[in-house]
Amino acid sequence: MSNPLPNASSSSTPVSDAPECRDASSSPPSVTGVADIAPVTVNPWDVALCVAGTLVSCENALVIALVAHAPAPRAPAFVLIASLALADLLAGLGLVLNFAVAYAVAEPGVASLLSAGLLISAFSASVLNVLAITVDRYLSLYGALTYHTERAATFTYVVVAMAWLTSALLGALPALGWNCLEDEATCSVLRPVNKSNAAALAVSFLLVFALILQLYLQICKIAFRHAQQIAVQRHFMSASHASSTTKGVSTLSAILGTFALCWVPFAMYSLVADTRYPAVYTYATALPAICSSIINPIIYAFRNPDIQRSLRLACCGCMPYSFTSRPRTPSDV
């Protein structure tokens, strides 16, 4: 595709050369002066990533629109949901941009650094926002008495700002020199990210995942302790309360398991693999990680009652009977 076109004058033939013209007329017609361009081979995996990115962008754009029409869009619960949706939206746009850079840009050096930086920033922000939501859930149980105070809300805003600042710094690393454009031997499986950058990102993710795991274990302990305290006060534990506690723990386990299945294989593969490994392994581990941005709205947004009401309002065009602002609860996130 990058080869220069042949000289157009070489394809012109005098009309007087009849035999040659008649022989040439038996071949398929072509536009005079325009050389045949070799077709571009498109990797089906790249198409799958681009389609996934489009789906991620549309789904999370819907979440942001629903949060904007929620009863209290500036409440910390909705700030966390909107921040996660924005991160996933940028991740989807980054995948589409990466596809365009790979197949539409002749010299993708600088453009590949920009698209890689956007993807790193967006997915880092997505993971860190999941961590922020987990911290919020933990604080809602550990400090239930101070959870609704202005100080707690300010803490949420600060955590979200720090998550985005950290993500922006991580995304800037390839442009600051942590790339392999000048030395292909240092490339990781995520070109143009070099091995050092990929290893640092993978280790950082594993540390964040370990922190999320620890927080969820503490949440389960606190939930069971609260259930036991209620049982002692009432001298027995009702079947409904026991079922609610078990259901809550099961939901948290499913959320954590889904997060691990999506991200841990990709992080581990990025840590140990290099360019000598078949590219199909990179695609096969990256696609589940991208699917996490499709699952996040289902887990964190569409389960929220207020967002469900906003969605019904948008779809049905009618005001639900219970569409009123209500106090924020730990289940909102």
Tab-separated table of C-alpha atoms in Angstrom:
chain	number	residue	atom	x	y	z
A	1	MET	CA	0.000	0.000	0.000
A	2	SER	CA	2.902	2.305	0.624
A	3	ASN	CA	4.589	1.563	-2.668
A	4	PRO	CA	4.666	4.579	-5.067
A	5	LEU	CA	2.438	4.513	-8.136
A	6	PRO	CA	4.151	3.721	-11.438
A	7	ASN	CA	4.680	6.456	-13.983
A	8	ALA	CA	1.353	7.137	-15.689
A	9	SER	CA	2.972	7.819	-19.062
A	10	SER	CA	4.174	4.248	-19.374
A	11	SER	CA	0.598	2.966	-19.609
A	12	SER	CA	-0.439	5.086	-22.590
A	13	THR	CA	-0.500	3.383	-26.026
A	14	PRO	CA	-0.748	5.042	-29.509
A	15	VAL	CA	-4.023	4.382	-31.287
A	16	SER	CA	-2.141	3.373	-34.458
A	17	ASP	CA	-0.759	0.233	-32.852
A	18	ALA	CA	-3.912	-1.729	-33.680
A	19	PRO	CA	-2.717	-5.305	-33.072
A	20	GLU	CA	-1.389	-4.475	-29.661
A	21	CYS	CA	-4.585	-2.577	-28.862
A	22	ARG	CA	-6.785	-5.480	-29.951
A	23	ASP	CA	-4.736	-7.922	-27.868
A	24	ALA	CA	-4.910	-5.691	-24.849
A	25	SER	CA	-8.651	-5.247	-25.278
A	26	SER	CA	-9.192	-8.859	-24.300
A	27	SER	CA	-7.998	-8.101	-20.764
A	28	PRO	CA	-10.249	-6.468	-18.152
A	29	PRO	CA	-10.594	-2.709	-18.655
A	30	SER	CA	-8.636	-0.382	-16.415
A	31	VAL	CA	-8.490	3.337	-15.897
A	32	THR	CA	-5.649	4.811	-17.952
A	33	GLY	CA	-2.850	6.281	-15.858
A	34	VAL	CA	-3.939	4.708	-12.533
A	35	ALA	CA	-1.885	1.839	-11.221
A	36	ASP	CA	-3.507	-1.142	-9.537
A	37	ILE	CA	-3.323	-0.847	-5.764
A	38	ALA	CA	-2.698	-3.999	-3.795
A	39	PRO	CA	-5.629	-4.855	-1.493
A	40	VAL	CA	-5.116	-4.310	2.209
A	41	THR	CA	-5.338	-7.450	4.298
A	42	VAL	CA	-7.387	-6.761	7.417
A	43	ASN	CA	-6.819	-8.940	10.455
A	44	PRO	CA	-10.163	-10.362	11.675
A	45	TRP	CA	-8.971	-9.917	15.262
A	46	ASP	CA	-8.501	-6.196	14.634
A	47	VAL	CA	-12.024	-6.025	13.255
A	48	ALA	CA	-13.328	-7.787	16.376
A	49	LEU	CA	-11.524	-5.289	18.621
A	50	CYS	CA	-12.890	-2.374	16.601
A	51	VAL	CA	-16.440	-3.729	16.808
A	52	ALA	CA	-16.015	-4.293	20.543
A	53	GLY	CA	-14.743	-0.734	20.895
A	54	THR	CA	-17.794	0.608	19.078
A	55	LEU	CA	-20.110	-1.377	21.344
A	56	VAL	CA	-18.242	-0.206	24.441
A	57	SER	CA	-18.476	3.429	23.328
A	58	CYS	CA	-22.213	3.292	22.618
A	59	GLU	CA	-23.070	1.467	25.824
A	60	ASN	CA	-21.098	3.765	28.093
A	61	ALA	CA	-22.304	6.890	26.290
A	62	LEU	CA	-25.808	5.707	27.198
A	63	VAL	CA	-24.753	5.331	30.829
A	64	ILE	CA	-23.381	8.880	30.937
A	65	ALA	CA	-26.599	10.222	29.412
A	66	LEU	CA	-28.703	8.334	31.965
A	67	VAL	CA	-26.572	9.599	34.865
A	68	ALA	CA	-26.968	13.160	33.574
A	69	HIS	CA	-30.753	12.748	33.820
A	70	ALA	CA	-30.686	11.038	37.229
A	71	PRO	CA	-32.335	12.833	40.191
A	72	ALA	CA	-28.997	13.823	41.767
A	73	PRO	CA	-26.232	13.481	39.151
A	74	ARG	CA	-23.634	15.156	41.403
A	75	ALA	CA	-24.089	12.663	44.227
A	76	PRO	CA	-20.902	10.665	44.913
A	77	ALA	CA	-22.580	7.433	43.811
A	78	PHE	CA	-23.361	8.838	40.383
A	79	VAL	CA	-19.963	10.529	40.131
A	80	LEU	CA	-18.326	7.120	40.540
A	81	ILE	CA	-20.603	5.505	37.959
A	82	ALA	CA	-20.132	8.348	35.478
A	83	SER	CA	-16.358	8.337	35.964
A	84	LEU	CA	-16.175	4.604	35.247
A	85	ALA	CA	-18.440	5.016	32.206
A	86	LEU	CA	-16.290	7.875	30.893
A	87	ALA	CA	-13.155	5.756	31.235
A	88	ASP	CA	-14.760	2.873	29.359
A	89	LEU	CA	-16.122	5.261	26.728
A	90	LEU	CA	-12.607	6.579	26.074
A	91	ALA	CA	-11.324	2.997	25.958
A	92	GLY	CA	-13.851	2.157	23.244
A	93	LEU	CA	-12.943	5.261	21.253
A	94	GLY	CA	-9.267	4.364	21.687
A	95	LEU	CA	-9.863	0.946	20.135
A	96	VAL	CA	-11.586	2.502	17.132
A	97	LEU	CA	-8.775	5.055	16.801
A	98	ASN	CA	-6.168	2.315	17.040
A	99	PHE	CA	-7.858	0.445	14.177
A	100	ALA	CA	-7.903	3.616	12.070
A	101	VAL	CA	-4.229	4.303	12.779
A	102	ALA	CA	-3.230	0.742	11.886
A	103	TYR	CA	-4.998	0.676	8.504
A	104	ALA	CA	-5.429	4.287	7.397
A	105	VAL	CA	-2.196	6.024	8.407
A	106	ALA	CA	0.823	5.440	6.173
A	107	GLU	CA	3.429	6.362	8.811
A	108	PRO	CA	1.782	5.560	12.164
A	109	GLY	CA	4.775	6.406	14.380
A	110	VAL	CA	3.483	9.405	16.338
A	111	ALA	CA	-0.150	8.438	15.787
A	112	SER	CA	0.481	4.993	17.290
A	113	LEU	CA	1.978	6.642	20.392
A	114	LEU	CA	-1.125	8.804	20.778
A	115	SER	CA	-3.542	5.886	20.353
A	116	ALA	CA	-1.486	3.704	22.720
A	117	GLY	CA	-1.426	6.512	25.287
A	118	LEU	CA	-5.195	6.919	25.047
A	119	LEU	CA	-5.777	3.182	25.494
A	120	ILE	CA	-3.420	2.967	28.475
A	121	SER	CA	-4.982	6.009	30.130
A	122	ALA	CA	-8.545	4.831	29.528
A	123	PHE	CA	-8.116	1.247	30.698
A	124	SER	CA	-6.015	2.372	33.683
A	125	ALA	CA	-8.784	4.797	34.617
A	126	SER	CA	-11.338	2.000	34.252
A	127	VAL	CA	-9.438	-0.290	36.631
A	128	LEU	CA	-8.741	2.520	39.118
A	129	ASN	CA	-12.400	3.565	39.077
A	130	VAL	CA	-13.371	0.004	39.900
A	131	LEU	CA	-10.968	0.294	42.835
A	132	ALA	CA	-12.613	3.607	43.830
A	133	ILE	CA	-16.049	1.968	43.769
A	134	THR	CA	-14.731	-0.871	45.919
A	135	VAL	CA	-13.308	1.646	48.423
A	136	ASP	CA	-16.687	3.397	48.460
A	137	ARG	CA	-18.474	0.134	49.213
A	138	TYR	CA	-16.045	-0.627	52.001
A	139	LEU	CA	-16.444	2.814	53.594
A	140	SER	CA	-20.231	2.576	53.364
A	141	LEU	CA	-20.082	-0.446	55.697
A	142	TYR	CA	-17.057	0.375	57.816
A	143	GLY	CA	-18.069	3.984	58.521
A	144	ALA	CA	-21.819	3.863	58.042
A	145	LEU	CA	-22.419	6.738	60.504
A	146	THR	CA	-20.192	9.179	58.610
A	147	TYR	CA	-20.876	7.835	55.115
A	148	HIS	CA	-23.401	10.507	54.119
A	149	THR	CA	-21.402	13.481	55.376
A	150	GLU	CA	-19.929	16.197	53.189
A	151	ARG	CA	-16.452	15.074	54.173
A	152	ALA	CA	-17.073	11.602	52.798
A	153	ALA	CA	-18.380	13.092	49.542
A	154	THR	CA	-15.271	15.253	49.218
A	155	PHE	CA	-13.119	12.172	49.754
A	156	THR	CA	-14.903	10.476	46.858
A	157	TYR	CA	-14.220	13.397	44.546
A	158	VAL	CA	-10.542	13.433	45.546
A	159	VAL	CA	-10.197	9.689	44.908
A	160	VAL	CA	-11.737	10.040	41.435
A	161	ALA	CA	-9.444	12.960	40.592
A	162	MET	CA	-6.389	10.997	41.725
A	163	ALA	CA	-7.452	8.016	39.625
A	164	TRP	CA	-7.636	10.167	36.501
A	165	LEU	CA	-4.363	11.936	37.234
A	166	THR	CA	-2.567	8.618	37.712
A	167	SER	CA	-4.099	7.262	34.507
A	168	ALA	CA	-2.998	10.322	32.536
A	169	LEU	CA	0.568	9.911	33.788
A	170	LEU	CA	0.603	6.227	32.821
A	171	GLY	CA	-0.756	7.056	29.385
A	172	ALA	CA	1.955	9.646	28.831
A	173	LEU	CA	4.790	7.149	29.351
A	174	PRO	CA	4.983	5.921	25.712
A	175	ALA	CA	5.237	9.506	24.433
A	176	LEU	CA	7.891	10.278	27.062
A	177	GLY	CA	10.235	7.611	25.711
A	178	TRP	CA	8.891	4.309	27.038
A	179	ASN	CA	8.326	2.972	23.528
A	180	CYS	CA	10.061	0.710	21.041
A	181	LEU	CA	9.819	2.761	17.854
A	182	GLU	CA	13.602	3.081	17.643
A	183	ASP	CA	14.452	-0.434	18.838
A	184	GLU	CA	12.083	-3.207	17.739
A	185	ALA	CA	13.925	-5.709	19.939
A	186	THR	CA	12.522	-4.007	23.070
A	187	CYS	CA	8.885	-4.223	21.932
A	188	SER	CA	6.366	-5.962	24.130
A	189	VAL	CA	3.285	-7.749	22.853
A	190	LEU	CA	1.593	-4.329	22.960
A	191	ARG	CA	3.545	-2.450	20.315
A	192	PRO	CA	4.684	0.388	20.513
A	193	VAL	CA	4.861	-0.135	24.292
A	194	ASN	CA	8.248	-1.514	25.310
A	195	LYS	CA	8.798	-4.426	27.684
A	196	SER	CA	9.625	-2.243	30.701
A	197	ASN	CA	6.438	-0.216	30.336
A	198	ALA	CA	4.301	-3.325	29.802
A	199	ALA	CA	5.826	-5.023	32.862
A	200	ALA	CA	5.258	-1.928	35.005
A	201	LEU	CA	1.616	-1.740	33.902
A	202	ALA	CA	1.059	-5.446	34.544
A	203	VAL	CA	2.602	-5.315	38.026
A	204	SER	CA	0.594	-2.188	38.844
A	205	PHE	CA	-2.609	-3.933	37.825
A	206	LEU	CA	-1.820	-7.006	39.916
A	207	LEU	CA	-1.222	-4.759	42.952
A	208	VAL	CA	-4.548	-2.990	42.353
A	209	PHE	CA	-6.295	-6.340	41.972
A	210	ALA	CA	-4.752	-7.566	45.240
A	211	LEU	CA	-6.058	-4.425	46.984
A	212	ILE	CA	-9.541	-4.916	45.502
A	213	LEU	CA	-9.498	-8.554	46.639
A	214	GLN	CA	-8.516	-7.525	50.176
A	215	LEU	CA	-11.257	-4.889	50.311
A	216	TYR	CA	-13.903	-7.361	49.156
A	217	LEU	CA	-12.790	-9.842	51.814
A	218	GLN	CA	-13.162	-7.108	54.431
A	219	ILE	CA	-16.598	-6.221	53.060
A	220	CYS	CA	-17.711	-9.836	53.418
A	221	LYS	CA	-16.392	-9.991	57.000
A	222	ILE	CA	-18.202	-6.772	57.929
A	223	ALA	CA	-21.439	-7.992	56.320
A	224	PHE	CA	-21.346	-11.267	58.260
A	225	ARG	CA	-20.464	-9.437	61.494
A	226	HIS	CA	-23.424	-7.104	61.045
A	227	ALA	CA	-25.681	-10.069	60.387
A	228	GLN	CA	-24.478	-11.758	63.587
A	229	GLN	CA	-25.034	-8.582	65.611
A	230	ILE	CA	-28.587	-8.296	64.306
A	231	ALA	CA	-29.166	-11.954	65.119
A	232	VAL	CA	-27.928	-11.429	68.705
A	233	GLN	CA	-30.187	-8.412	69.188
A	234	ARG	CA	-33.227	-10.282	67.863
A	235	HIS	CA	-32.136	-13.605	69.412
A	236	PHE	CA	-32.384	-15.186	65.990
A	237	MET	CA	-31.559	-14.449	62.369
A	238	SER	CA	-34.564	-14.223	60.108
A	239	ALA	CA	-34.535	-16.279	56.946
A	240	SER	CA	-34.943	-13.179	54.783
A	241	HIS	CA	-31.980	-11.399	56.394
A	242	ALA	CA	-29.776	-14.476	56.109
A	243	SER	CA	-30.792	-14.856	52.475
A	244	SER	CA	-30.033	-11.165	51.825
A	245	THR	CA	-26.566	-11.465	53.357
A	246	THR	CA	-25.784	-14.605	51.387
A	247	LYS	CA	-27.047	-13.019	48.191
A	248	GLY	CA	-24.902	-9.932	48.773
A	249	VAL	CA	-21.769	-12.008	49.319
A	250	SER	CA	-22.558	-14.087	46.224
A	251	THR	CA	-22.965	-10.921	44.162
A	252	LEU	CA	-19.634	-9.550	45.369
A	253	SER	CA	-17.959	-12.860	44.578
A	254	ALA	CA	-19.419	-12.857	41.068
A	255	ILE	CA	-18.251	-9.268	40.496
A	256	LEU	CA	-14.731	-10.035	41.708
A	257	GLY	CA	-14.568	-13.286	39.735
A	258	THR	CA	-15.668	-11.556	36.542
A	259	PHE	CA	-13.078	-8.827	37.019
A	260	ALA	CA	-10.348	-11.410	37.588
A	261	LEU	CA	-11.298	-13.534	34.571
A	262	CYS	CA	-11.283	-10.460	32.332
A	263	TRP	CA	-8.021	-8.869	33.417
A	264	VAL	CA	-5.675	-11.334	35.146
A	265	PRO	CA	-4.887	-13.475	32.041
A	266	PHE	CA	-4.001	-10.389	30.015
A	267	ALA	CA	-1.858	-8.920	32.809
A	268	MET	CA	0.042	-12.164	33.335
A	269	TYR	CA	0.569	-12.667	29.599
A	270	SER	CA	1.849	-9.098	29.170
A	271	LEU	CA	4.285	-9.717	32.003
A	272	VAL	CA	5.898	-12.871	30.593
A	273	ALA	CA	5.412	-12.703	26.801
A	274	ASP	CA	7.284	-10.833	24.075
A	275	THR	CA	7.079	-10.400	20.309
A	276	ARG	CA	8.250	-13.960	19.672
A	277	TYR	CA	4.901	-15.276	20.909
A	278	PRO	CA	2.103	-15.731	18.336
A	279	ALA	CA	-0.052	-12.630	18.003
A	280	VAL	CA	-3.211	-14.705	18.422
A	281	TYR	CA	-2.345	-15.164	22.103
A	282	THR	CA	-2.284	-11.396	22.572
A	283	TYR	CA	-5.667	-10.980	20.907
A	284	ALA	CA	-7.162	-13.908	22.834
A	285	THR	CA	-6.151	-12.418	26.200
A	286	ALA	CA	-6.874	-8.790	25.273
A	287	LEU	CA	-10.447	-9.401	24.106
A	288	PRO	CA	-11.740	-10.522	27.558
A	289	ALA	CA	-10.084	-7.450	29.112
A	290	ILE	CA	-11.935	-5.277	26.619
A	291	CYS	CA	-15.167	-7.120	27.408
A	292	SER	CA	-14.827	-5.907	30.994
A	293	SER	CA	-15.751	-2.451	29.692
A	294	ILE	CA	-18.933	-3.989	28.277
A	295	ILE	CA	-19.731	-5.753	31.564
A	296	ASN	CA	-19.007	-2.751	33.820
A	297	PRO	CA	-22.208	-0.854	32.925
A	298	ILE	CA	-24.262	-3.975	33.622
A	299	ILE	CA	-22.660	-4.469	37.037
A	300	TYR	CA	-22.291	-0.912	38.277
A	301	ALA	CA	-24.825	1.213	36.356
A	302	PHE	CA	-27.861	-0.707	35.159
A	303	ARG	CA	-28.382	-2.282	38.598
A	304	ASN	CA	-28.868	1.177	40.110
A	305	PRO	CA	-32.600	1.860	40.688
A	306	ASP	CA	-32.402	5.533	39.698
A	307	ILE	CA	-30.599	4.721	36.454
A	308	GLN	CA	-33.179	2.021	35.755
A	309	ARG	CA	-35.898	4.669	36.152
A	310	SER	CA	-34.013	7.033	33.826
A	311	LEU	CA	-33.747	4.233	31.266
A	312	ARG	CA	-37.473	3.474	31.501
A	313	LEU	CA	-38.191	7.185	31.131
A	314	ALA	CA	-36.015	7.389	28.012
A	315	CYS	CA	-37.508	4.241	26.462
A	316	CYS	CA	-41.157	4.689	27.396
A	317	GLY	CA	-41.381	8.470	27.465
A	318	CYS	CA	-43.325	8.373	30.703
A	319	MET	CA	-42.479	9.360	34.253
A	320	PRO	CA	-42.357	6.312	36.566
A	321	TYR	CA	-44.496	6.655	39.622
A	322	SER	CA	-41.508	6.332	41.975
A	323	PHE	CA	-39.116	8.630	40.092
A	324	THR	CA	-38.066	10.639	43.113
A	325	SER	CA	-34.773	11.473	44.725
A	326	ARG	CA	-33.928	9.190	47.596
A	327	PRO	CA	-31.054	8.813	50.026
A	328	ARG	CA	-27.936	7.161	48.710
A	329	THR	CA	-27.390	3.607	49.906
A	330	PRO	CA	-24.391	1.290	49.582
A	331	SER	CA	-26.255	-0.759	46.964
A	332	ASP	CA	-26.328	2.231	44.631
A	333	VAL	CA	-22.801	1.496	43.467
